[in-house]
Amino acid sequence: MTDTQSDTRSNTQEAIAEAGPGSAPSRRSLIGWGGAGLALGAAAAGGAVAMTRVGNDVDPAAAETGAAVAFHGVNQAGIATPVQDRLHFAAFDVKTDDRAEFVQLLKDWTDAARRMTAGKAVGEGAYGGLAEAPPDDTGEALGLKPSRLTLTIGFGPSFFERFGLADRRPEALVDLPKFPGDNLDRTRTGGDLCIQACADDPQVAVHAIRNLARIGFGKVAIRWSQLGFGKTSSTTPDAQTPRNLMGFKDGTRNIAGTETDRLKKFVWVGDGDTQDKSAWMTGGSYLVARRIRMNIETWDRTSLQEQEDVFGRDKGEGAPVGKAKEHDAPFLKAMKPDAHVRLAHPDSNDGITILRRGYSFTDGTDGLGRLDAGLFFLAYMRDVRKGFIPLQRKLSASDALNEYIQHVGSAVFAVPPGVRDKDDWWGRTLFSKEA
């Protein structure tokens, strides 16, 4: 958890596309997929302001309408997009060895994602079709608005061991080292690929992952997933900074979606970052996902002064030590040497900056009467080797916050560029030599 970064939608995103049925799988093709629905729970719906991109601006007229976010664009939505209230994140393992079959899955997924982000049902819909076949759409999002749904795909290091793609694995897509204090659960770590679904309505996000998993039945299988609520970072200028489950404002210095220069410098992969084998990543980014459990009960018995010393900010206003307002420039030397803000600040890390769009989670209890709760950390960056790894090495070595948290899940993914138009598809630049 760093205090220094954020998230927001790219200024290069196109206006909302008219999503036609395209080549979405038919009901008949789904007969072989019967029984593949997922038993997925959803939290109560949130009521956040909804916004959509029109050109380079946030459209205020779309507020509180459950509006759609453009699916097509140079960069994928869900990275620099204004952060939605809810998350359903899923990591998948690939089960097929047939390259053509997997490419077709990516095309089918793209068609489904294009429709769902526009608020439309998958394929021919949830009812009214062939009675002898499963419906194309599972139906739980019928009547719901798009709720700013974004769907973002990424490919993990293990993915490049398949389909003859070893020579196309980017050098920046490195396996994360083991950091001090890590206690990773293998069932919540890794994955050949991921889908990040963000929306203002949890049922819309869950519906999206459920339908993509169903379409992929027999070709991919969910390895692990995570529901999230209460965004812990904001990428919208002048928006109120959200609080994490420790009660502190988080992400005060996050990159804003309007800061195109910072996005270009710290988030988007540029032409100069790639060699021939990884030129397909131009316009993409790299994602680090970490499930960070908080020792809530210990934290709740800690004095206010110590809590503020741990973060280097006051709990009420969020102002850095010795300052009056949250956004006042921090005087790092006034903080404790092991204060989280001091250690995470770009001035303490040769300017390292990453874009955060994490979420809080609460997954019941651990059987010992303790909440299984914390932060599902999501961060996008231009190069994992120059972003998350050196930053986390420093934090894991001396951050006072380590007494109250533990990293229990981890994954890293290469997130390709966006889908340009109705004829484009997720991963085309990776799989198509002509691209």
Short mmCIF file of C-alpha atoms in Angstrom, two decimals, residues 3-11 13 49 51 53 56-58 69 76-85 148 150 196 198 200 230-243 250-260 262-263 267-268 326-327 353-359 378-380:
data_model
loop_
_atom_site.label_atom_id
_atom_site.label_comp_id
_atom_site.label_asym_id
_atom_site.label_seq_id
_atom_site.Cartn_x
_atom_site.Cartn_y
_atom_site.Cartn_z
CA ASP A 3 0.46 6.76 -0.58
CA THR A 4 1.80 7.99 -3.84
CA GLN A 5 -0.23 6.83 -6.79
CA SER A 6 -3.57 6.42 -8.63
CA ASP A 7 -5.65 5.65 -11.65
CA THR A 8 -7.82 7.23 -14.44
CA ARG A 9 -9.11 6.75 -17.96
CA SER A 10 -6.86 7.57 -20.92
CA ASN A 11 -7.50 10.76 -22.86
CA GLN A 13 -10.12 6.56 -25.38
CA VAL A 49 -21.76 8.88 -9.32
CA MET A 51 -19.35 9.14 -15.48
CA ARG A 53 -15.62 9.78 -21.28
CA ASN A 56 -10.94 14.25 -23.43
CA ASP A 57 -13.45 15.27 -20.78
CA VAL A 58 -15.57 13.69 -18.09
CA VAL A 69 -17.49 3.71 -20.51
CA GLN A 76 -7.63 -0.57 -22.30
CA ALA A 77 -10.35 0.89 -20.12
CA GLY A 78 -10.11 0.14 -16.40
CA ILE A 79 -6.59 1.52 -15.99
CA ALA A 80 -6.79 5.29 -16.16
CA THR A 81 -10.59 5.25 -16.00
CA PRO A 82 -12.14 7.09 -13.02
CA VAL A 83 -12.27 4.37 -10.37
CA GLN A 84 -15.59 2.61 -9.91
CA ASP A 85 -16.93 1.48 -6.53
CA ARG A 148 -19.48 2.24 -15.87
CA THR A 150 -14.85 -1.80 -17.56
CA GLN A 196 -10.43 -7.16 -14.02
CA CYS A 198 -14.86 -2.76 -12.27
CA ASP A 200 -20.50 0.86 -9.70
CA GLY A 230 -14.78 0.77 -1.34
CA LYS A 231 -12.13 1.92 -3.81
CA THR A 232 -8.93 2.86 -1.99
CA SER A 233 -7.62 5.24 -4.64
CA SER A 234 -9.11 7.98 -6.77
CA THR A 235 -8.02 9.05 -10.24
CA THR A 236 -10.49 11.90 -10.52
CA PRO A 237 -9.11 15.40 -9.84
CA ASP A 238 -10.67 17.20 -6.85
CA ALA A 239 -12.56 14.08 -5.74
CA GLN A 240 -12.60 13.20 -2.07
CA THR A 241 -9.76 10.81 -1.24
CA PRO A 242 -11.20 7.44 -0.18
CA ARG A 243 -10.22 5.72 3.09
CA ASP A 250 -5.21 6.44 0.85
CA GLY A 251 -3.72 7.53 -2.45
CA THR A 252 -3.55 11.29 -1.92
CA ARG A 253 -0.85 11.69 -4.58
CA ASN A 254 -2.26 9.23 -7.12
CA ILE A 255 -1.94 10.00 -10.81
CA ALA A 256 -5.08 11.67 -12.12
CA GLY A 257 -6.69 10.52 -15.34
CA THR A 258 -6.26 14.00 -16.78
CA GLU A 259 -2.49 13.93 -16.21
CA THR A 260 -1.59 12.61 -19.64
CA ARG A 262 2.40 11.44 -16.03
CA LEU A 263 0.43 8.57 -17.54
CA VAL A 267 2.03 3.93 -16.92
CA TRP A 268 1.86 3.38 -20.68
CA GLU A 326 -4.27 16.77 3.05
CA HIS A 327 -2.71 18.00 -0.18
CA THR A 353 5.51 6.40 -9.31
CA ILE A 354 2.83 3.80 -10.00
CA LEU A 355 -0.88 4.12 -10.74
CA ARG A 356 -3.06 2.52 -8.07
CA ARG A 357 -6.65 1.36 -8.25
CA GLY A 358 -7.00 -1.00 -5.29
CA TYR A 359 -10.10 -2.05 -3.32
CA LEU A 378 -3.84 -3.22 -7.91
CA ALA A 379 -1.15 -1.07 -9.50
CA TYR A 380 -0.29 -0.31 -13.12
#
